mmCIF file of C-alpha atoms and ligand atoms in Angstrom:
data_model
loop_
_atom_site.group_PDB
_atom_site.id
_atom_site.type_symbol
_atom_site.label_atom_id
_atom_site.label_comp_id
_atom_site.label_asym_id
_atom_site.label_seq_id
_atom_site.Cartn_x
_atom_site.Cartn_y
_atom_site.Cartn_z
ATOM 1 C CA MET A 1 -0.098 0.074 -0.086
ATOM 2 C CA LYS A 2 1.509 3.582 -1.315
ATOM 3 C CA LYS A 3 -1.054 5.889 -2.137
ATOM 4 C CA ILE A 4 -4.435 6.236 -0.857
ATOM 5 C CA LEU A 5 -7.144 8.714 -1.733
ATOM 6 C CA VAL A 6 -9.492 10.371 0.468
ATOM 7 C CA THR A 7 -13.154 11.588 -0.219
ATOM 8 C CA THR A 8 -15.889 13.497 1.436
ATOM 9 C CA GLY A 9 -19.265 13.351 0.040
ATOM 10 C CA GLY A 10 -22.614 14.332 1.044
ATOM 11 C CA GLY A 11 -23.438 17.123 3.180
ATOM 12 C CA ASP A 12 -20.348 18.571 5.387
ATOM 13 C CA CYS A 13 -20.475 17.849 9.098
ATOM 14 C CA PRO A 14 -18.355 19.327 11.911
ATOM 15 C CA GLY A 15 -15.642 16.665 12.220
ATOM 16 C CA LEU A 16 -14.742 15.695 8.562
ATOM 17 C CA ASN A 17 -11.628 17.811 9.063
ATOM 18 C CA ALA A 18 -10.728 15.761 12.193
ATOM 19 C CA VAL A 19 -11.161 12.663 10.030
ATOM 20 C CA ILE A 20 -8.914 13.657 7.442
ATOM 21 C CA ARG A 21 -6.021 14.668 9.814
ATOM 22 C CA GLY A 22 -6.652 11.337 11.520
ATOM 23 C CA ILE A 23 -5.967 9.287 8.351
ATOM 24 C CA SER A 24 -2.588 11.979 7.467
ATOM 25 C CA ARG A 25 -1.514 11.578 10.889
ATOM 26 C CA ALA A 26 -1.583 7.758 11.157
ATOM 27 C CA ALA A 27 -0.210 7.216 7.762
ATOM 28 C CA LYS A 28 2.760 9.599 8.803
ATOM 29 C CA HIS A 29 2.945 7.197 12.174
ATOM 30 C CA TYR A 30 3.348 4.077 9.586
ATOM 31 C CA GLY A 31 5.624 6.305 7.335
ATOM 32 C CA ASP A 32 5.134 4.260 3.869
ATOM 33 C CA ILE A 33 1.761 5.730 2.793
ATOM 34 C CA GLU A 34 0.925 9.027 0.788
ATOM 35 C CA VAL A 35 -2.481 10.584 1.414
ATOM 36 C CA TRP A 36 -4.116 12.290 -1.142
ATOM 37 C CA GLY A 37 -7.691 14.331 -1.126
ATOM 38 C CA SER A 38 -10.294 14.441 -3.993
ATOM 39 C CA LYS A 39 -11.903 17.567 -4.531
ATOM 40 C CA GLU A 40 -15.589 17.533 -4.075
ATOM 41 C CA ALA A 41 -15.997 14.002 -3.324
ATOM 42 C CA PHE A 42 -14.833 11.718 -6.667
ATOM 43 C CA ASN A 43 -15.394 15.148 -9.079
ATOM 44 C CA GLY A 44 -11.769 15.770 -8.307
ATOM 45 C CA ILE A 45 -10.106 12.724 -9.389
ATOM 46 C CA MET A 46 -12.708 12.481 -12.435
ATOM 47 C CA SER A 47 -11.605 16.155 -13.510
ATOM 48 C CA THR A 48 -9.183 16.623 -16.321
ATOM 49 C CA PRO A 49 -6.640 17.484 -15.328
ATOM 50 C CA PRO A 50 -7.455 15.751 -12.035
ATOM 51 C CA GLU A 51 -8.266 18.334 -8.578
ATOM 52 C CA LEU A 52 -6.342 16.500 -6.024
ATOM 53 C CA VAL A 53 -4.679 17.693 -2.587
ATOM 54 C CA ARG A 54 -1.824 16.279 -0.845
ATOM 55 C CA LEU A 55 -2.858 15.806 2.699
ATOM 56 C CA ASN A 56 0.499 15.433 4.460
ATOM 57 C CA LYS A 57 1.410 16.823 8.091
ATOM 58 C CA LYS A 58 1.761 20.678 6.982
ATOM 59 C CA ALA A 59 -1.541 20.367 5.117
ATOM 60 C CA THR A 60 -3.618 19.006 7.944
ATOM 61 C CA ALA A 61 -1.924 20.608 10.887
ATOM 62 C CA GLY A 62 -4.378 22.118 13.113
ATOM 63 C CA ILE A 63 -7.388 21.245 10.945
ATOM 64 C CA HIS A 64 -9.332 19.219 13.400
ATOM 65 C CA VAL A 65 -10.672 22.284 14.813
ATOM 66 C CA ARG A 66 -11.829 23.719 11.955
ATOM 67 C CA GLY A 67 -15.778 22.943 10.523
ATOM 68 C CA GLY A 68 -16.374 21.908 7.306
ATOM 69 C CA THR A 69 -13.857 19.733 4.899
ATOM 70 C CA ILE A 70 -10.935 21.279 3.395
ATOM 71 C CA ILE A 71 -11.186 19.207 0.546
ATOM 72 C CA GLY A 72 -14.646 20.206 -0.165
ATOM 73 C CA THR A 73 -17.862 18.040 -0.862
ATOM 74 C CA THR A 74 -20.746 17.605 -3.006
ATOM 75 C CA ASN A 75 -24.175 16.332 -3.364
ATOM 76 C CA LYS A 76 -23.862 16.145 -7.040
ATOM 77 C CA GLY A 77 -20.787 13.799 -7.330
ATOM 78 C CA ASN A 78 -22.263 10.267 -7.881
ATOM 79 C CA PRO A 79 -20.165 8.641 -10.186
ATOM 80 C CA LEU A 80 -22.754 5.784 -10.742
ATOM 81 C CA ALA A 81 -25.507 8.518 -11.570
ATOM 82 C CA TYR A 82 -23.678 11.553 -12.506
ATOM 83 C CA PRO A 83 -25.806 14.543 -13.344
ATOM 84 C CA LYS A 84 -25.334 15.580 -16.725
ATOM 85 C CA LEU A 85 -26.696 19.063 -17.995
ATOM 86 C CA GLN A 86 -28.821 19.082 -21.038
ATOM 87 C CA PRO A 87 -29.102 21.658 -23.399
ATOM 88 C CA ASP A 88 -32.671 22.630 -22.426
ATOM 89 C CA GLY A 89 -31.526 23.016 -18.641
ATOM 90 C CA SER A 90 -32.867 19.610 -17.510
ATOM 91 C CA PHE A 91 -30.210 16.945 -15.907
ATOM 92 C CA VAL A 92 -30.059 13.200 -16.747
ATOM 93 C CA THR A 93 -27.569 10.680 -15.164
ATOM 94 C CA ILE A 94 -24.978 8.637 -16.474
ATOM 95 C CA ASP A 95 -22.902 5.878 -14.895
ATOM 96 C CA ARG A 96 -19.121 7.442 -14.966
ATOM 97 C CA SER A 97 -17.932 4.566 -12.741
ATOM 98 C CA LYS A 98 -15.625 2.722 -15.366
ATOM 99 C CA GLU A 99 -13.849 6.064 -15.809
ATOM 100 C CA LEU A 100 -13.623 6.549 -12.054
ATOM 101 C CA LEU A 101 -11.976 3.237 -11.581
ATOM 102 C CA LYS A 102 -9.359 3.935 -14.755
ATOM 103 C CA LYS A 103 -8.535 7.108 -13.102
ATOM 104 C CA ILE A 104 -7.912 5.783 -9.909
ATOM 105 C CA LYS A 105 -5.237 3.345 -11.419
ATOM 106 C CA LYS A 106 -3.830 5.789 -13.356
ATOM 107 C CA GLY A 107 -3.353 8.146 -10.546
ATOM 108 C CA GLY A 108 -1.660 5.166 -8.858
ATOM 109 C CA PHE A 109 -3.864 4.955 -5.702
ATOM 110 C CA ASP A 110 -4.178 1.487 -3.959
ATOM 111 C CA ALA A 111 -7.473 2.276 -1.949
ATOM 112 C CA VAL A 112 -9.887 5.032 -1.238
ATOM 113 C CA ILE A 113 -11.278 5.976 1.693
ATOM 114 C CA ASN A 114 -15.062 7.532 1.673
ATOM 115 C CA VAL A 115 -16.140 9.540 4.227
ATOM 116 C CA GLY A 116 -19.893 10.365 3.830
ATOM 117 C CA GLY A 117 -23.462 9.460 4.786
ATOM 118 C CA ASP A 118 -26.000 6.696 4.137
ATOM 119 C CA GLY A 119 -25.886 8.009 0.288
ATOM 120 C CA SER A 120 -21.992 7.955 -0.069
ATOM 121 C CA GLN A 121 -21.768 4.465 1.610
ATOM 122 C CA LYS A 122 -23.996 3.173 -0.896
ATOM 123 C CA ILE A 123 -21.797 4.269 -3.513
ATOM 124 C CA SER A 124 -18.987 2.780 -1.767
ATOM 125 C CA GLN A 125 -20.782 -0.532 -1.739
ATOM 126 C CA GLU A 126 -21.519 -0.285 -5.354
ATOM 127 C CA LEU A 127 -17.736 0.870 -5.967
ATOM 128 C CA TYR A 128 -16.049 -2.004 -4.052
ATOM 129 C CA GLU A 129 -18.601 -4.803 -5.966
ATOM 130 C CA LYS A 130 -16.930 -3.222 -9.027
ATOM 131 C CA GLY A 131 -13.775 -4.104 -7.629
ATOM 132 C CA LEU A 132 -12.469 -1.125 -5.874
ATOM 133 C CA ASN A 133 -10.455 -1.121 -2.977
ATOM 134 C CA ILE A 134 -12.693 1.221 -0.493
ATOM 135 C CA VAL A 135 -13.203 1.769 3.089
ATOM 136 C CA GLY A 136 -16.021 3.961 4.462
ATOM 137 C CA VAL A 137 -16.112 6.211 7.229
ATOM 138 C CA PRO A 138 -19.800 7.228 8.528
ATOM 139 C CA LYS A 139 -20.537 10.986 8.614
ATOM 140 C CA THR A 140 -23.990 12.546 9.293
ATOM 141 C CA ILE A 141 -25.150 15.165 11.894
ATOM 142 C CA ASP A 142 -28.626 13.331 11.640
ATOM 143 C CA ASN A 143 -27.131 10.213 13.583
ATOM 144 C CA ASP A 144 -29.175 8.072 10.983
ATOM 145 C CA LEU A 145 -26.656 5.444 10.184
ATOM 146 C CA SER A 146 -27.751 2.153 11.599
ATOM 147 C CA ALA A 147 -24.437 0.123 12.104
ATOM 148 C CA THR A 148 -22.616 2.973 14.167
ATOM 149 C CA ASP A 149 -24.096 4.044 17.600
ATOM 150 C CA ARG A 150 -22.843 7.877 16.685
ATOM 151 C CA THR A 151 -21.815 9.464 14.037
ATOM 152 C CA PHE A 152 -19.449 12.397 14.453
ATOM 153 C CA GLY A 153 -21.191 16.161 13.977
ATOM 154 C CA PHE A 154 -24.258 14.958 15.484
ATOM 155 C CA ALA A 155 -23.057 15.651 19.193
ATOM 156 C CA THR A 156 -21.868 19.342 17.979
ATOM 157 C CA ALA A 157 -25.242 19.840 15.990
ATOM 158 C CA VAL A 158 -27.441 18.786 18.953
ATOM 159 C CA GLN A 159 -25.319 21.503 21.003
ATOM 160 C CA ILE A 160 -25.663 24.280 18.700
ATOM 161 C CA ALA A 161 -29.574 23.601 18.431
ATOM 162 C CA THR A 162 -29.521 23.446 22.354
ATOM 163 C CA ASP A 163 -27.857 26.860 22.601
ATOM 164 C CA CYS A 164 -30.304 28.197 20.267
ATOM 165 C CA PHE A 165 -33.473 26.763 21.832
ATOM 166 C CA ASP A 166 -32.009 28.079 25.398
ATOM 167 C CA LYS A 167 -32.162 31.684 23.571
ATOM 168 C CA LEU A 168 -35.783 30.961 21.921
ATOM 169 C CA VAL A 169 -36.978 30.255 25.814
ATOM 170 C CA THR A 170 -36.078 33.378 27.182
ATOM 171 C CA THR A 171 -37.924 35.439 24.355
ATOM 172 C CA ALA A 172 -41.225 32.858 24.422
ATOM 173 C CA GLU A 173 -41.317 33.498 27.961
ATOM 174 C CA SER A 174 -41.177 37.498 27.959
ATOM 175 C CA HIS A 175 -44.054 37.523 25.080
ATOM 176 C CA HIS A 176 -45.556 34.785 26.645
ATOM 177 C CA ARG A 177 -45.275 33.409 23.016
ATOM 178 C CA VAL A 178 -45.485 29.673 21.076
ATOM 179 C CA ILE A 179 -41.905 29.407 19.577
ATOM 180 C CA ILE A 180 -41.380 26.593 16.975
ATOM 181 C CA MET A 181 -37.691 25.776 16.337
ATOM 182 C CA GLU A 182 -37.148 23.755 13.466
ATOM 183 C CA VAL A 183 -34.188 21.439 13.622
ATOM 184 C CA MET A 184 -32.310 19.014 10.846
ATOM 185 C CA GLY A 185 -33.409 15.405 10.794
ATOM 186 C CA ARG A 186 -34.863 14.467 7.353
ATOM 187 C CA ASP A 187 -35.664 10.751 8.269
ATOM 188 C CA ALA A 188 -34.644 10.557 11.814
ATOM 189 C CA GLY A 189 -35.675 12.627 14.729
ATOM 190 C CA TRP A 190 -32.503 12.254 17.005
ATOM 191 C CA ILE A 191 -31.360 15.963 16.748
ATOM 192 C CA GLY A 192 -35.084 17.019 17.752
ATOM 193 C CA LEU A 193 -35.478 14.521 20.380
ATOM 194 C CA HIS A 194 -32.017 14.998 22.408
ATOM 195 C CA THR A 195 -32.782 18.888 22.066
ATOM 196 C CA ALA A 196 -35.863 19.090 23.201
ATOM 197 C CA ILE A 197 -34.724 17.064 26.432
ATOM 198 C CA ALA A 198 -31.546 18.712 26.915
ATOM 199 C CA GLY A 199 -33.698 22.159 26.396
ATOM 200 C CA GLY A 200 -36.887 21.372 28.355
ATOM 201 C CA ALA A 201 -39.151 21.785 25.477
ATOM 202 C CA GLU A 202 -43.095 21.330 26.254
ATOM 203 C CA ILE A 203 -43.351 19.671 22.672
ATOM 204 C CA CYS A 204 -41.151 17.607 20.018
ATOM 205 C CA LEU A 205 -42.489 16.348 16.594
ATOM 206 C CA ILE A 206 -40.121 14.035 15.167
ATOM 207 C CA PRO A 207 -40.399 11.989 11.820
ATOM 208 C CA GLU A 208 -40.982 8.713 13.398
ATOM 209 C CA ILE A 209 -44.518 10.068 15.311
ATOM 210 C CA PRO A 210 -46.815 11.783 13.054
ATOM 211 C CA TYR A 211 -48.722 14.304 15.170
ATOM 212 C CA ASP A 212 -52.150 15.334 16.012
ATOM 213 C CA ILE A 213 -52.403 18.837 15.504
ATOM 214 C CA LYS A 214 -55.463 18.902 17.810
ATOM 215 C CA LYS A 215 -53.568 16.983 20.662
ATOM 216 C CA VAL A 216 -50.710 19.621 20.099
ATOM 217 C CA VAL A 217 -53.168 22.451 20.405
ATOM 218 C CA LYS A 218 -54.603 21.083 23.335
ATOM 219 C CA LYS A 219 -51.302 20.868 25.336
ATOM 220 C CA ILE A 220 -50.077 24.388 24.201
ATOM 221 C CA ASN A 221 -53.708 25.844 25.496
ATOM 222 C CA LYS A 222 -53.345 23.805 28.656
ATOM 223 C CA ARG A 223 -50.299 25.911 29.390
ATOM 224 C CA TYR A 224 -52.051 28.833 28.877
ATOM 225 C CA LYS A 225 -55.293 28.257 30.756
ATOM 226 C CA LYS A 226 -53.031 27.949 33.861
ATOM 227 C CA GLY A 227 -51.940 31.471 33.641
ATOM 228 C CA ARG A 228 -49.975 33.772 30.902
ATOM 229 C CA GLY A 229 -48.077 30.586 29.760
ATOM 230 C CA PHE A 230 -45.288 30.143 26.743
ATOM 231 C CA VAL A 231 -44.402 26.953 25.037
ATOM 232 C CA ASN A 232 -41.361 25.902 23.438
ATOM 233 C CA ILE A 233 -41.672 23.297 20.552
ATOM 234 C CA VAL A 234 -38.549 21.523 18.559
ATOM 235 C CA ILE A 235 -39.486 20.141 15.467
ATOM 236 C CA SER A 236 -37.553 17.972 12.939
ATOM 237 C CA GLU A 237 -37.594 19.021 9.486
ATOM 238 C CA GLY A 238 -38.978 15.511 8.082
ATOM 239 C CA ALA A 239 -41.911 15.803 10.673
ATOM 240 C CA LYS A 240 -45.324 15.755 9.491
ATOM 241 C CA ALA A 241 -49.170 15.675 10.569
ATOM 242 C CA LYS A 242 -51.061 12.325 10.754
ATOM 243 C CA ASP A 243 -52.254 12.083 7.255
ATOM 244 C CA GLY A 244 -50.384 14.813 6.218
ATOM 245 C CA GLU A 245 -47.062 15.114 3.956
ATOM 246 C CA ILE A 246 -43.583 15.836 4.639
ATOM 247 C CA THR A 247 -42.660 19.603 3.808
ATOM 248 C CA GLY A 248 -39.898 19.394 0.865
ATOM 249 C CA SER A 249 -39.561 20.498 -2.333
ATOM 250 C CA ALA A 250 -38.038 18.079 -5.215
ATOM 251 C CA ALA A 251 -34.419 17.839 -5.858
ATOM 252 C CA ALA A 252 -33.176 20.467 -8.076
ATOM 253 C CA ASP A 253 -29.780 21.317 -10.185
ATOM 254 C CA GLY A 254 -28.624 17.743 -10.503
ATOM 255 C CA ASP A 255 -28.821 17.419 -6.661
ATOM 256 C CA THR A 256 -30.024 13.821 -5.546
ATOM 257 C CA HIS A 257 -31.801 14.868 -2.465
ATOM 258 C CA ILE A 258 -35.250 16.384 -1.593
ATOM 259 C CA LYS A 259 -34.793 19.692 0.023
ATOM 260 C CA PHE A 260 -36.271 19.942 3.586
ATOM 261 C CA GLY A 261 -36.923 23.150 5.673
ATOM 262 C CA GLY A 262 -40.091 24.996 6.404
ATOM 263 C CA VAL A 263 -42.174 22.537 8.370
ATOM 264 C CA ALA A 264 -41.647 25.128 11.321
ATOM 265 C CA ASN A 265 -43.796 27.458 9.148
ATOM 266 C CA VAL A 266 -46.166 24.841 8.152
ATOM 267 C CA LEU A 267 -47.042 24.014 12.051
ATOM 268 C CA ARG A 268 -47.114 27.681 12.980
ATOM 269 C CA HIS A 269 -50.264 28.022 10.277
ATOM 270 C CA GLN A 270 -51.704 24.642 11.451
ATOM 271 C CA LEU A 271 -51.657 26.101 15.026
ATOM 272 C CA GLU A 272 -53.099 29.337 13.945
ATOM 273 C CA ALA A 273 -55.922 27.541 12.138
ATOM 274 C CA ASN A 274 -56.802 25.225 15.110
ATOM 275 C CA GLY A 275 -57.555 27.369 17.830
ATOM 276 C CA CYS A 276 -54.112 28.077 19.638
ATOM 277 C CA LYS A 277 -54.171 30.252 22.143
ATOM 278 C CA GLY A 278 -50.522 31.913 22.444
ATOM 279 C CA GLN A 279 -49.084 34.000 19.323
ATOM 280 C CA VAL A 280 -46.981 31.608 17.489
ATOM 281 C CA ARG A 281 -43.367 32.665 16.141
ATOM 282 C CA SER A 282 -41.294 30.192 14.164
ATOM 283 C CA THR A 283 -37.467 29.755 13.586
ATOM 284 C CA ILE A 284 -35.899 27.341 11.171
ATOM 285 C CA LEU A 285 -31.972 26.724 12.210
ATOM 286 C CA GLY A 286 -30.892 25.027 8.820
ATOM 287 C CA HIS A 287 -27.094 24.878 8.357
ATOM 288 C CA ILE A 288 -26.150 26.491 11.281
ATOM 289 C CA GLN A 289 -26.459 23.088 12.730
ATOM 290 C CA ARG A 290 -23.713 21.867 10.741
ATOM 291 C CA GLY A 291 -21.355 24.776 10.842
ATOM 292 C CA GLY A 292 -18.210 25.704 13.091
ATOM 293 C CA THR A 293 -16.285 23.865 15.259
ATOM 294 C CA PRO A 294 -16.511 20.467 16.348
ATOM 295 C CA SER A 295 -17.011 19.963 19.881
ATOM 296 C CA ALA A 296 -14.305 18.024 21.680
ATOM 297 C CA TYR A 297 -16.243 14.758 21.678
ATOM 298 C CA ASP A 298 -16.895 14.788 17.940
ATOM 299 C CA ARG A 299 -13.133 15.502 17.252
ATOM 300 C CA ILE A 300 -12.169 12.517 19.383
ATOM 301 C CA LEU A 301 -14.697 10.584 17.400
ATOM 302 C CA ALA A 302 -13.638 11.519 14.241
ATOM 303 C CA THR A 303 -9.948 11.383 14.840
ATOM 304 C CA SER A 304 -10.421 7.609 16.041
ATOM 305 C CA MET A 305 -12.207 6.818 12.967
ATOM 306 C CA GLY A 306 -9.761 8.516 10.891
ATOM 307 C CA VAL A 307 -7.100 6.326 12.331
ATOM 308 C CA LYS A 308 -9.212 3.110 12.283
ATOM 309 C CA ALA A 309 -9.952 3.821 8.147
ATOM 310 C CA LEU A 310 -6.082 3.980 8.031
ATOM 311 C CA GLU A 311 -5.440 0.731 9.815
ATOM 312 C CA LEU A 312 -8.577 -1.124 7.648
ATOM 313 C CA VAL A 313 -6.645 0.152 4.376
ATOM 314 C CA ARG A 314 -3.212 -1.271 5.694
ATOM 315 C CA GLU A 315 -5.134 -4.398 6.495
ATOM 316 C CA LYS A 316 -6.263 -4.783 3.201
ATOM 317 C CA LYS A 317 -9.987 -5.157 4.848
ATOM 318 C CA PHE A 318 -12.555 -3.473 2.097
ATOM 319 C CA GLY A 319 -15.667 -3.127 1.463
ATOM 320 C CA GLN A 320 -15.769 -2.365 5.317
ATOM 321 C CA MET A 321 -17.117 0.851 7.216
ATOM 322 C CA VAL A 322 -15.701 2.148 10.446
ATOM 323 C CA SER A 323 -18.226 1.774 13.226
ATOM 324 C CA PHE A 324 -18.319 2.846 16.666
ATOM 325 C CA LYS A 325 -20.019 0.285 18.705
ATOM 326 C CA ASN A 326 -20.362 -0.196 22.366
ATOM 327 C CA ASP A 327 -17.738 2.494 23.016
ATOM 328 C CA SER A 328 -14.843 1.235 20.942
ATOM 329 C CA ILE A 329 -14.090 1.373 17.233
ATOM 330 C CA THR A 330 -14.905 -1.382 15.357
ATOM 331 C CA SER A 331 -15.962 -2.126 11.326
ATOM 332 C CA VAL A 332 -18.540 -3.431 9.750
ATOM 333 C CA THR A 333 -19.425 -4.582 6.018
ATOM 334 C CA LEU A 334 -20.578 -1.640 3.748
ATOM 335 C CA LYS A 335 -23.381 -3.773 2.918
ATOM 336 C CA GLU A 336 -24.602 -3.980 6.376
ATOM 337 C CA ALA A 337 -24.086 -0.371 7.137
ATOM 338 C CA THR A 338 -26.256 0.737 4.344
ATOM 339 C CA GLU A 339 -29.196 -1.855 4.633
ATOM 340 C CA GLU A 340 -31.521 0.311 7.366
ATOM 341 C CA TYR A 341 -31.588 3.930 8.737
ATOM 342 C CA ASN A 342 -31.080 4.460 12.352
ATOM 343 C CA VAL A 343 -34.628 6.036 13.517
ATOM 344 C CA VAL A 344 -35.900 6.424 16.758
ATOM 345 C CA LYS A 345 -37.719 3.240 17.874
ATOM 346 C CA MET A 346 -40.789 3.270 19.914
ATOM 347 C CA ASP A 347 -38.933 1.414 22.416
ATOM 348 C CA ASN A 348 -35.998 3.895 22.905
ATOM 349 C CA TYR A 349 -35.019 5.057 26.431
ATOM 350 C CA LEU A 350 -34.992 8.625 25.397
ATOM 351 C CA LEU A 351 -38.605 8.596 24.205
ATOM 352 C CA ASP A 352 -39.653 7.423 27.935
ATOM 353 C CA VAL A 353 -37.555 10.024 29.380
ATOM 354 C CA ALA A 354 -39.027 12.831 27.447
ATOM 355 C CA ARG A 355 -42.554 11.908 27.961
ATOM 356 C CA LYS A 356 -41.922 11.688 31.778
ATOM 357 C CA MET A 357 -40.412 15.046 31.567
ATOM 358 C CA GLY A 358 -43.885 16.109 30.369
ATOM 359 C CA ILE A 359 -42.535 16.356 26.664
ATOM 360 C CA SER A 360 -45.516 15.833 24.424
ATOM 361 C CA PHE A 361 -45.013 14.002 20.983
ATOM 362 C CA GLY A 362 -48.530 14.981 19.702
ATOM 363 C CA ASP A 363 -49.787 11.514 19.709
HETATM 364 O O1 F6P B 401 -28.066 14.842 5.927
HETATM 365 C C1 F6P B 401 -27.844 15.674 6.806
HETATM 366 C C2 F6P B 401 -28.796 16.872 6.519
HETATM 367 O O2 F6P B 401 -28.125 17.713 7.597
HETATM 368 C C3 F6P B 401 -30.277 16.678 6.639
HETATM 369 O O3 F6P B 401 -30.726 16.657 7.885
HETATM 370 C C4 F6P B 401 -30.692 17.985 5.637
HETATM 371 O O4 F6P B 401 -31.862 17.664 5.069
HETATM 372 C C5 F6P B 401 -29.615 17.808 4.630
HETATM 373 O O5 F6P B 401 -28.490 17.398 5.255
HETATM 374 C C6 F6P B 401 -29.415 19.114 3.976
HETATM 375 O O6 F6P B 401 -28.367 19.117 3.145
HETATM 376 P P1 F6P B 401 -28.276 20.014 1.867
HETATM 377 O O7 F6P B 401 -28.906 21.652 1.981
HETATM 378 O O8 F6P B 401 -26.602 19.997 1.892
HETATM 379 O O9 F6P B 401 -28.455 19.162 0.606
#
């Protein structure tokens, strides 16, 4: 093993730079592997000329404290379904995987470490099946990958959301308002659930538990009945009312994702239309949850995952994804890692804790 390529794909996440530094430093420790980064996931290596960055000690010094990724990322770089712009402005997808494998070989790379979420690891698995020596590192603030107990970035996102929530509590209390705070979490309500408990929300609405608007209003009005109430609500972007739709818009510009964002405003209108006693305001946190410096916990998790990825490459354990299980770093097959989402299950202890704290899920 002489030369490896690192890619970061999908949405960014606090801790990506700590992974890159972890890989680079571990390679330096062994002293026999050159580490390179491909700009914006696989787009860099597929470009002509290739856009690559040497990830040596100098290039990665001190980056573990920085948010984002020094090699860039994209949602528009799936080599198996690459978005190609048509003359009429629409996009078709083409398979560029053969070209990618050729370019990786031509670049002299013996293996690839792909840092990314569910979508990126599905790509890793397909490329592995096509013969690429590849190892995955899980990444997402949503914590929705099932084969790992935690993903780095999640703890930082929860802290950011909780800090924002605390600020919204004081203004809600002063004005006796209902304030809705929307957090990320397209399929899984982990950020919402953790923030609601950490902040002490009255109501928490998550994708796993479709809410009954009448019950939400009842809970709010009960608070107002007792005096000059105020209510703080946390809602995940992927939450929806019973018999309702998710709030999202179709993917555009060659992007692969439905765009979420705005369910807090939908909920505000629903509350107003259903007799909510308080004046309602809504705040959408959006990408602020993905930015800035990673927490100490996330730096440690991300660094450990980077080191483990390098070890897997050295041991030629390809087709594996690094995983954090039972307080230790291990690995699972990419196949296993991408089989199902890690959503909040109805027997999760935190749901019970939340309910005992008086938090309503609108069910
Ligand atoms: O997958 C992580 C996530 O943070 C989701 O919660 C959110 O819907 C999505 O990324 C938004 O990403 P982008 O705006 O980059 O497409």
